[in-house]
GROMACS .gro file of C-alpha atoms in nm:
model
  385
    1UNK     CA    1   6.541  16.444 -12.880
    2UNK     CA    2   6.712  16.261 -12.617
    3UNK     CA    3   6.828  16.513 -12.330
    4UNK     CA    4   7.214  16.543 -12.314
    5UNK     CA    5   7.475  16.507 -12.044
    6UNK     CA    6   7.576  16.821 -11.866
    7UNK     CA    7   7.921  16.911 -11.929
    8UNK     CA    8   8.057  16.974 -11.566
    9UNK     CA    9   7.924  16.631 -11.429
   10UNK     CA   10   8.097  16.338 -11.538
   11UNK     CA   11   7.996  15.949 -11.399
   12UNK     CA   12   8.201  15.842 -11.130
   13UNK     CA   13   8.377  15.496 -11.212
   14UNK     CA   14   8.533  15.292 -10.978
   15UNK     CA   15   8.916  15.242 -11.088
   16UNK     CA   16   8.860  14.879 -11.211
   17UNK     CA   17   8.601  14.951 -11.445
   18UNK     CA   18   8.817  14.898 -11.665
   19UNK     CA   19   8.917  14.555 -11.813
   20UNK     CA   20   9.075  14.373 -11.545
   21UNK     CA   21   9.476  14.327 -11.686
   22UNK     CA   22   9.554  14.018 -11.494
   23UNK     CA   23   9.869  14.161 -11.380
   24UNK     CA   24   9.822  14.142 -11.027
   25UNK     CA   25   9.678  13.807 -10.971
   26UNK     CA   26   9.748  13.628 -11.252
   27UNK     CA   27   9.380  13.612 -11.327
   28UNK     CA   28   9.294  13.562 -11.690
   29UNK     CA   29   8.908  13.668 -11.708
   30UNK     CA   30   8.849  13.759 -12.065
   31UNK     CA   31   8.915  13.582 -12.393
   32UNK     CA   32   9.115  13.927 -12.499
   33UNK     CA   33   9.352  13.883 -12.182
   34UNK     CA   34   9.398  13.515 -12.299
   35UNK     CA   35   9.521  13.643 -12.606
   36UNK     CA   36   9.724  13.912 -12.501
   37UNK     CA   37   9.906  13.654 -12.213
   38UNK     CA   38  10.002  13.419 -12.498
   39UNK     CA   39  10.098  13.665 -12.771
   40UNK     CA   40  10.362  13.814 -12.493
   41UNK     CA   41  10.438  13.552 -12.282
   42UNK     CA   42  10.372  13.220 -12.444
   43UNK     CA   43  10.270  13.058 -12.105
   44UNK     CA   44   9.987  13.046 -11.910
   45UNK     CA   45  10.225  12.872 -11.617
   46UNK     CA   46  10.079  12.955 -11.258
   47UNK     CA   47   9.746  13.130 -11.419
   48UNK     CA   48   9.398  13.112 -11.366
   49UNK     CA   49   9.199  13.113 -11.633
   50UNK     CA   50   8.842  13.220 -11.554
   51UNK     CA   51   8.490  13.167 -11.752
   52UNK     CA   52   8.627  13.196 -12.088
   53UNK     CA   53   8.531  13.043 -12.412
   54UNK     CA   54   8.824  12.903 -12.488
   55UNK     CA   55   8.655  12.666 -12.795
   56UNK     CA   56   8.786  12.832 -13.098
   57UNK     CA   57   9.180  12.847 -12.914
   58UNK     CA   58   9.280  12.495 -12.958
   59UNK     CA   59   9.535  12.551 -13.149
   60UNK     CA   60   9.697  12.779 -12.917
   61UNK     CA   61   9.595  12.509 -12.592
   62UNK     CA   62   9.800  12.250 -12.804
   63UNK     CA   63  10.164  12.421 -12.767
   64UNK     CA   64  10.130  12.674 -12.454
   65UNK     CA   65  10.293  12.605 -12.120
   66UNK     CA   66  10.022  12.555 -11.899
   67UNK     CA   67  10.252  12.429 -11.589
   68UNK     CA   68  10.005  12.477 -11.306
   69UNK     CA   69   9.730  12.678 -11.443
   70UNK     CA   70   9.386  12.619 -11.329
   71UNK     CA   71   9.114  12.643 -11.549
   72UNK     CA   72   8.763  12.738 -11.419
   73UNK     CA   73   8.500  12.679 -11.639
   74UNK     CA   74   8.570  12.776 -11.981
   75UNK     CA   75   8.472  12.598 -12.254
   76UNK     CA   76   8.692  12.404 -12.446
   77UNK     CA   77   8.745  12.146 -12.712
   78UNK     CA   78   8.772  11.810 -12.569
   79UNK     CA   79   9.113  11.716 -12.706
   80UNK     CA   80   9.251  12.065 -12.621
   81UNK     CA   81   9.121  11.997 -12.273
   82UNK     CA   82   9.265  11.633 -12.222
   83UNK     CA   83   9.613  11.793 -12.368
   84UNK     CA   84   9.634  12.040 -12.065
   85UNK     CA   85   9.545  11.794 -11.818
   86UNK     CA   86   9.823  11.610 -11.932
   87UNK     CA   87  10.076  11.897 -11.940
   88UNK     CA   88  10.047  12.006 -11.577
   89UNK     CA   89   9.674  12.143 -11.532
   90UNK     CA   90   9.370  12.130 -11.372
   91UNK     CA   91   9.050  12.186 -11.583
   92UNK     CA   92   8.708  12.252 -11.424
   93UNK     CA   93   8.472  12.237 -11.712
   94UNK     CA   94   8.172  12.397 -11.723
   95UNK     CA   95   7.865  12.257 -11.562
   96UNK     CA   96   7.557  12.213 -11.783
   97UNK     CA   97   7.190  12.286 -11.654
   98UNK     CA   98   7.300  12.561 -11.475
   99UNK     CA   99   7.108  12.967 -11.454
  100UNK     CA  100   7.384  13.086 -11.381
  101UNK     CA  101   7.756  13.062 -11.422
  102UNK     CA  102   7.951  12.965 -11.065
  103UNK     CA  103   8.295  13.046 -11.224
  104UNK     CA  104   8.195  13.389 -11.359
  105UNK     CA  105   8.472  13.634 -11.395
  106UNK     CA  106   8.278  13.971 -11.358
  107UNK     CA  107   8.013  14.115 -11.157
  108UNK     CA  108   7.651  14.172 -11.332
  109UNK     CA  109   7.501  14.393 -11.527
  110UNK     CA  110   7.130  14.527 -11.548
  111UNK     CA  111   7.094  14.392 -11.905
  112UNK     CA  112   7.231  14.053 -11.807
  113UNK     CA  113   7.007  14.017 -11.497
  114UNK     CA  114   6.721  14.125 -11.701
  115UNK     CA  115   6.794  13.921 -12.024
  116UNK     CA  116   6.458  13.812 -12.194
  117UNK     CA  117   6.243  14.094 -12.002
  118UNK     CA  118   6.007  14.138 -12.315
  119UNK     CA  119   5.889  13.781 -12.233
  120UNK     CA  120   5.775  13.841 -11.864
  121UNK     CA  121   6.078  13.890 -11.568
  122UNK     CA  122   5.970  13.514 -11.527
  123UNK     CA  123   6.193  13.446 -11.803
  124UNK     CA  124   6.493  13.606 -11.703
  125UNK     CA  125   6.833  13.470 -11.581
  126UNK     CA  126   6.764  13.658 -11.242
  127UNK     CA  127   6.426  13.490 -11.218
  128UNK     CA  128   6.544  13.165 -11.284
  129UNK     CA  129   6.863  13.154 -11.075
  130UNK     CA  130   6.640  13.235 -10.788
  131UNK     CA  131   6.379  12.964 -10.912
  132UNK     CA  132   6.714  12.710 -10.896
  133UNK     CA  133   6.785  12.839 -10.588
  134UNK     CA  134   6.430  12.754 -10.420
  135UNK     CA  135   6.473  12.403 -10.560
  136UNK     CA  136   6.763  12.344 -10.410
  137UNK     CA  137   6.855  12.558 -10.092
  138UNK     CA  138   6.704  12.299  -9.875
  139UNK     CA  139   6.760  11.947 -10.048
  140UNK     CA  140   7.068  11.898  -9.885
  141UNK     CA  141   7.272  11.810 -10.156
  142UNK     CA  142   7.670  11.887 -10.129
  143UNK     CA  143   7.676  11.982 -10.495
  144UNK     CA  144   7.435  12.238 -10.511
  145UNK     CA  145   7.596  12.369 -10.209
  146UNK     CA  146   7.900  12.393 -10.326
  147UNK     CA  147   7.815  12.569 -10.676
  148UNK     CA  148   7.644  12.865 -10.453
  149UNK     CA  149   7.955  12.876 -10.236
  150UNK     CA  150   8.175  12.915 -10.580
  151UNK     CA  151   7.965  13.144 -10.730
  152UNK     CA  152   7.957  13.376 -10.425
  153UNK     CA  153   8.335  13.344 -10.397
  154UNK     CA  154   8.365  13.481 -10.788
  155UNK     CA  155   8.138  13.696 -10.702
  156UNK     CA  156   8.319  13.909 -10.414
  157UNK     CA  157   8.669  13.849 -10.635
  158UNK     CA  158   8.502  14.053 -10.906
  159UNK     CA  159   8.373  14.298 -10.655
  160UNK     CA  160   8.676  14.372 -10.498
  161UNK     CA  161   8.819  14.398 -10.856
  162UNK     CA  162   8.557  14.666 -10.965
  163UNK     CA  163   8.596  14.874 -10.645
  164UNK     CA  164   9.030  14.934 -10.647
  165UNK     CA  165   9.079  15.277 -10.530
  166UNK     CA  166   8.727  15.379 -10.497
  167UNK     CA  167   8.579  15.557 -10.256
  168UNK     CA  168   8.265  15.381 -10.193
  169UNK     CA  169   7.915  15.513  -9.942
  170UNK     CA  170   7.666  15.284  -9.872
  171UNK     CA  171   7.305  15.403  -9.868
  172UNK     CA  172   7.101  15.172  -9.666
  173UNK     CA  173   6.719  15.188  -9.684
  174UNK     CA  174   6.401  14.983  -9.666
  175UNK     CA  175   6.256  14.827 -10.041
  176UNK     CA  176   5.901  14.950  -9.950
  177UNK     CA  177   5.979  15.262 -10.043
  178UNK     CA  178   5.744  15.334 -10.378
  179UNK     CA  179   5.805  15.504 -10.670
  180UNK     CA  180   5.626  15.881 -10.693
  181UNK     CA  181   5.684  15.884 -10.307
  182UNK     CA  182   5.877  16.272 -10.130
  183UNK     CA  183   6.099  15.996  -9.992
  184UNK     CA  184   6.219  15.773 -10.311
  185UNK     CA  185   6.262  16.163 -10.433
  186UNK     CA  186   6.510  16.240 -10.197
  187UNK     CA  187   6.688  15.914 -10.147
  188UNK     CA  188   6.723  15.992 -10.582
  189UNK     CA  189   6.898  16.293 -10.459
  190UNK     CA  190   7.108  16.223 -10.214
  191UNK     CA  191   7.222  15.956 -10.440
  192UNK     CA  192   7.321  16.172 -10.710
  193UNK     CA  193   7.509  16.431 -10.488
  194UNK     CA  194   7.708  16.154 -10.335
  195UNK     CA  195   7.817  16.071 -10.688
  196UNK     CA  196   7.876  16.414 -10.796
  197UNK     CA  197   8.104  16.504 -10.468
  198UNK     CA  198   8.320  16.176 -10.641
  199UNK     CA  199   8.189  15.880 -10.412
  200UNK     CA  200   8.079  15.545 -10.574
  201UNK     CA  201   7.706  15.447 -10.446
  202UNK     CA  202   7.636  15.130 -10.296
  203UNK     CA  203   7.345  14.995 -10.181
  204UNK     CA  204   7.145  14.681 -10.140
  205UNK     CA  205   7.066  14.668 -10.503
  206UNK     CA  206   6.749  14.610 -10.428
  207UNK     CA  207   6.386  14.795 -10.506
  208UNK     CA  208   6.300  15.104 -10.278
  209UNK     CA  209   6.512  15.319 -10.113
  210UNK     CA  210   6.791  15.147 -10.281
  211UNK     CA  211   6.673  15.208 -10.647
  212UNK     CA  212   6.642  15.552 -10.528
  213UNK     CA  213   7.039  15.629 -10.468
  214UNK     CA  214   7.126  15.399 -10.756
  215UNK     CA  215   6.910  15.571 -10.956
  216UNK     CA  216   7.048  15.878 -10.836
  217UNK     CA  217   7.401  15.791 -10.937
  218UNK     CA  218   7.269  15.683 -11.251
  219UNK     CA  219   7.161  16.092 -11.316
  220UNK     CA  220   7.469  16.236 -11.161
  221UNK     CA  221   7.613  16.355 -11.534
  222UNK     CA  222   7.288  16.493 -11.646
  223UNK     CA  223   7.146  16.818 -11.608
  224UNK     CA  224   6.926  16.897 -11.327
  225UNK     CA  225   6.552  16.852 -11.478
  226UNK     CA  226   6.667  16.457 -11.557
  227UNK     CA  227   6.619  16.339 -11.251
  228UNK     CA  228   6.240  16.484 -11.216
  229UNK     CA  229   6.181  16.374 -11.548
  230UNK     CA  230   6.315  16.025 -11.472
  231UNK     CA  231   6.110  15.999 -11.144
  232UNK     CA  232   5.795  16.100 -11.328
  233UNK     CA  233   5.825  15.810 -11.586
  234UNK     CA  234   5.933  15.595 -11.287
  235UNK     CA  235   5.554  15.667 -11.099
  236UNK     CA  236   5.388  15.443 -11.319
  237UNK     CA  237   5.472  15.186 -11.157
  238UNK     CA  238   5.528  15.258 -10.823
  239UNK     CA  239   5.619  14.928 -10.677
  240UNK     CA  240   5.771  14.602 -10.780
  241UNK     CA  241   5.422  14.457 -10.643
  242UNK     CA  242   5.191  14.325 -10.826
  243UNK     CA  243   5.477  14.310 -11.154
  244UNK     CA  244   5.780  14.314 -11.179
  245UNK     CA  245   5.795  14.292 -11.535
  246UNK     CA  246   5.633  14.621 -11.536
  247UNK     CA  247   5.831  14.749 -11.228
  248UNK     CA  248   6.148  14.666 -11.412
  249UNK     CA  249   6.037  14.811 -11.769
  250UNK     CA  250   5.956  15.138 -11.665
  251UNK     CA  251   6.366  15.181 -11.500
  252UNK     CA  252   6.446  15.043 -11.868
  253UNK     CA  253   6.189  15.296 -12.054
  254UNK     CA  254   6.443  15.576 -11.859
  255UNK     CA  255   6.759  15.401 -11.922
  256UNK     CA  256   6.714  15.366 -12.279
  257UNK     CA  257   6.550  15.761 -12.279
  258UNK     CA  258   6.912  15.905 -12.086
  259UNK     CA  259   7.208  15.623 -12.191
  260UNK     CA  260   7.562  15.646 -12.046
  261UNK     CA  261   7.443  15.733 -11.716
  262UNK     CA  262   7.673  15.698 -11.396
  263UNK     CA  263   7.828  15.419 -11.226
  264UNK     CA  264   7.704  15.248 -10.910
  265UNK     CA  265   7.690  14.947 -10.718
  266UNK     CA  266   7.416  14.701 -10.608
  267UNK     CA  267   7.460  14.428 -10.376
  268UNK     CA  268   7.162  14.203 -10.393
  269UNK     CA  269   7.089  13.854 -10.297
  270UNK     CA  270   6.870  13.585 -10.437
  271UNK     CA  271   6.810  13.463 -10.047
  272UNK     CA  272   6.531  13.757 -10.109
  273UNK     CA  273   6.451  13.693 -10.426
  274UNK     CA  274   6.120  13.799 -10.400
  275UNK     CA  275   6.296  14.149 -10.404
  276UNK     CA  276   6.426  14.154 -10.760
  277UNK     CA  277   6.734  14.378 -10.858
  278UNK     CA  278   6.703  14.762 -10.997
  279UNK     CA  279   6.846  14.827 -11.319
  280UNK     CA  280   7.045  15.155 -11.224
  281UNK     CA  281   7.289  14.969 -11.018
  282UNK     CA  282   7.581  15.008 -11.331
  283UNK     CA  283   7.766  14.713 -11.167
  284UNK     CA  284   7.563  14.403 -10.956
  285UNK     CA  285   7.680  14.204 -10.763
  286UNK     CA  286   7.448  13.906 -10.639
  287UNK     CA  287   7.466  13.649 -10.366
  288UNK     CA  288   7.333  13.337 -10.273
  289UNK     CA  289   7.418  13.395  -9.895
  290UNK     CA  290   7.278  13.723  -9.785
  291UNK     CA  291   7.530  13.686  -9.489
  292UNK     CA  292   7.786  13.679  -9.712
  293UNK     CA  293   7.639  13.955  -9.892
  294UNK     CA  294   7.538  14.217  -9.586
  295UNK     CA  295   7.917  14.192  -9.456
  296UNK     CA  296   8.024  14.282  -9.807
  297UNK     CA  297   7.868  14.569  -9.887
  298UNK     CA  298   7.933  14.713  -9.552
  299UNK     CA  299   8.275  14.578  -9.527
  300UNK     CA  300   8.372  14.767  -9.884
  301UNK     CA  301   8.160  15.117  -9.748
  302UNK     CA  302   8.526  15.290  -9.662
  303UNK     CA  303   8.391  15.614  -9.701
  304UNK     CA  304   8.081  15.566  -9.502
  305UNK     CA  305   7.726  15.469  -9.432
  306UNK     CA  306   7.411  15.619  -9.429
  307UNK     CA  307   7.083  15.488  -9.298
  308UNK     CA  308   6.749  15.617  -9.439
  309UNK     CA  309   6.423  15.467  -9.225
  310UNK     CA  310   6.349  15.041  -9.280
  311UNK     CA  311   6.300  14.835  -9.083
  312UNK     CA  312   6.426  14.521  -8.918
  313UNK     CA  313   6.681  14.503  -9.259
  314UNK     CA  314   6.843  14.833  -9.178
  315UNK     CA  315   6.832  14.793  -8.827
  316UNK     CA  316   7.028  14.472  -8.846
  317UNK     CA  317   7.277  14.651  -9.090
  318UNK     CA  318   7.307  14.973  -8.836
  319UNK     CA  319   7.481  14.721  -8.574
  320UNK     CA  320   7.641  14.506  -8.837
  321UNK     CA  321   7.846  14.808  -8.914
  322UNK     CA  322   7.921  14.908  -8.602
  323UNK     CA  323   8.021  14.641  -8.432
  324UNK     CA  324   8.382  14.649  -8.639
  325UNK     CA  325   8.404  15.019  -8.586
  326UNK     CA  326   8.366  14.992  -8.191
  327UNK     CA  327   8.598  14.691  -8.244
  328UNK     CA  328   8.808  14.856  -8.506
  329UNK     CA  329   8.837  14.577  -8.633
  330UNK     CA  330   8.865  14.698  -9.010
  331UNK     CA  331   9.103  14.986  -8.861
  332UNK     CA  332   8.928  15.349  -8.827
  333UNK     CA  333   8.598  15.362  -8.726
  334UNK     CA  334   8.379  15.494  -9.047
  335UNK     CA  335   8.082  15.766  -9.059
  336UNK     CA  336   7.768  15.639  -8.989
  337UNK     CA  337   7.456  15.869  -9.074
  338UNK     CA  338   7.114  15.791  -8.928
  339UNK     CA  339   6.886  15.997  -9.111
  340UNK     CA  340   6.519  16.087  -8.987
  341UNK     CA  341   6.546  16.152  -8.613
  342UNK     CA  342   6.184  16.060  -8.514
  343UNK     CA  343   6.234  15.751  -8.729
  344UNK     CA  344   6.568  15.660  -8.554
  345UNK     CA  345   6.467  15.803  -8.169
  346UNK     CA  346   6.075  15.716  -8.156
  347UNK     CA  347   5.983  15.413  -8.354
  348UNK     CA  348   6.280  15.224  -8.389
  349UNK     CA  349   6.514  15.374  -8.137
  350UNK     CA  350   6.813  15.297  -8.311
  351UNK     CA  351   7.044  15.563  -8.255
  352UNK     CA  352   7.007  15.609  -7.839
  353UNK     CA  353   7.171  15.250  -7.812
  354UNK     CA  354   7.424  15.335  -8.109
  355UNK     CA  355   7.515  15.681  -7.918
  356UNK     CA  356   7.561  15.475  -7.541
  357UNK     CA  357   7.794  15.182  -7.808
  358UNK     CA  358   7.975  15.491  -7.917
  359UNK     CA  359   7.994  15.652  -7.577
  360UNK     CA  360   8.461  15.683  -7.528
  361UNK     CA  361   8.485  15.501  -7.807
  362UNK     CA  362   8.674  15.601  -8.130
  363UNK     CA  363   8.369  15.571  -8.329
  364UNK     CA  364   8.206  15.847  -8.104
  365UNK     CA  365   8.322  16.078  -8.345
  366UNK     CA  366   8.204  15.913  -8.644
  367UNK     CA  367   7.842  15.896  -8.594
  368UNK     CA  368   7.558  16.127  -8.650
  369UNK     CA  369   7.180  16.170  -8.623
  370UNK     CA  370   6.996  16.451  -8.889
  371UNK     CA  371   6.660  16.518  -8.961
  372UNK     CA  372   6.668  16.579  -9.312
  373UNK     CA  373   6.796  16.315  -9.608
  374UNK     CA  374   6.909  16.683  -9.733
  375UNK     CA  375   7.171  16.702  -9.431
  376UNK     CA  376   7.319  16.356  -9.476
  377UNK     CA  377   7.610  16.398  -9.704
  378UNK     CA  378   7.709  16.698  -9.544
  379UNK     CA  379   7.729  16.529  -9.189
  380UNK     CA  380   7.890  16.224  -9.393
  381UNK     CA  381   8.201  16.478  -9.488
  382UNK     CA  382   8.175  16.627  -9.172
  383UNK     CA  383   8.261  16.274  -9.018
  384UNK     CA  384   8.599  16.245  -9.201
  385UNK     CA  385   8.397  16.081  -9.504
   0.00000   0.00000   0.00000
């Protein structure tokens, strides 16, 4: 028998979760907002119509007002398509060949990235879109370019979608942390207390220390011996090296053995796509440009940052984030948390330049140095997160 959900600890889901209603932008992203649009309003005038299969609607395509609507690839009969066009729209049909969809409406799931698992991660749509994007990055060609650039553009719409009203902590953290590991252990923990005290997790969305906080978000509604069970199944395969396919099968085995667990974010990019995504992250959202990425998933940490030990990754990210809160150039300066003071002091003094940054600053107030992973979301509240 499956263990069940404790009663006091619910998952924490960003606002948008939800079905995105269109109402505020006019964005039509599922084939149940198409319907709902047309059944009240009987126009589509002005709207954007994003990524839906629109092939079994062309009856409806025929008659609606479609005065300067955009559509963005959603598949559609020919003759419904050439009847829009001609009443006032622009159509940008689908484009064939492709790992991916560039005009996607929604951020990723675990189950979408992983698709096809049982045959090898080789065979799944994260695998190949990565594959594309080694065959292409470099071959200079405009179009391939461009598809990225849309893509990543959909990409951060649906993010910012997902995330309305949340109040969102990034955990920042090297991948080499393994599986089985005192450290992956507590990263799991802090994870899960940051989503019980009503914060959404974000992280890289990567393996490591960021698996570790997703994965603790991913326990925060169960009851306390989940989480030890879940990192004892998750030992087995400690790292995402040599397989993946059996790095990635093992986070399934303890989906599948505790469903319904919380939300999270990851924010992973196929520019490391060596590093595949973890499957706790609820809600993915992956990039082709990791600059584009980094800024994004510190730029949408309102409520904070914390730092576990990495290495030149997290180092970059420590003064990525703080050079718009010395600025304030995104308004108040946010917490930062450095956690692991010989890590942060000694072998990559991080937080002695940080501290002389901060020094009659605004930020000054906002940053912190603890020993303990234990400590950090204490000093995070402490901070104003």
């Amino acid at each position: 028998m499956h263990p069940t959900p404790a009663q006091p600890a619910q998952p924490v889901q960003p606002q948008s979760a939800q079905p995105h209603d269109g109402s505020r932008d006019r964005e039509i992203e599922s084939l149940a907002e198409f319907d709902a649009m047309v059944s009240t309003d009987a126009s589509l005038a002005q709207h954007r119509v994003q990524a839906v299969d629109l092939t079994d609607r062309t009856d409806v395509l025929r008659t609606v007002d479609v005065t300067g609507a955009v559509f963005l690839g959603c598949p559609m009969d020919p003759e419904a398509a050439a009847r829009i066009r001609a009443a006032g729209a622009l159509v940008f049909p689908p484009v064939p060949g492709l790992p991916f969809d560039p005009y996607r409406g929604f951020v990723y799931s675990p189950d979408e990235l992983f698709a096809s698992l049982d045959q090898g991660y080789e065979a799944t749509p994260d695998a190949l879109a990565y594959a594309w994007f080694q065959r292409t990055k470099a071959d200079g060609d405009v179009f391939s370019s461009m598809l990225r650039a849309i893509h990543d553009d959909a990409v951060s719409d649906a993010l910012d979608e997902l995330l309305v009203g949340a109040r969102v902590v990034g955990v920042m953290g090297g991948h080499a942390m393994e599986r089985g590991t005192p450290e992956y252990a507590g990263a799991a923990r802090l994870g899960r207390e940051l989503a019980r005290s009503g914060f959404t997790v974000a992280t890289g969305g990567g393996p490591g220390a960021m698996e570790a906080a997703n994965l603790g978000a991913y326990a925060a509604p169960f009851e306390e011996g989940m989480l030890g069970e879940a990192l004892r199944l998750l030992a087995k395969a400690p790292s995402f090296r040599p397989s993946v396919s059996d790095w990635a099968r093992a986070a399934f085995e303890v989906r599948a053995a505790w469903p319904g667990g919380g939300s999270s974010v990851g924010i992973p990019t196929w520019f490391y796509g060596h590093e595949p995504p973890n499957a706790f992250a609820s809600d993915t959202a992956k990039y082709f440009a990791n600059a584009t990425r980094e800024d994004g998933l510190l730029s949408r940490s309102n409520a904070g940052v914390i730092f576990l030990p990495g290495a030149a990754g997290t180092v970059q990210e420590i003064f990525d984030n703080a050079t718009p809160n010395y600025y304030e150039s995104r308004g108040e300066p946010t917490p930062m948390v450095l956690v692991d003071r010989a890590h942060w002091t000694e072998r990559l003094p991080a937080w002695p330049l940080l501290r002389a940054l901060a020094r009659e600053r605004a930020m000054e107030s906002r940053i912190a140095l603890v020993d303990r992973i234990e400590e950090a979301p204490e000093a995070l509240k402490r901070l104003g997160g």
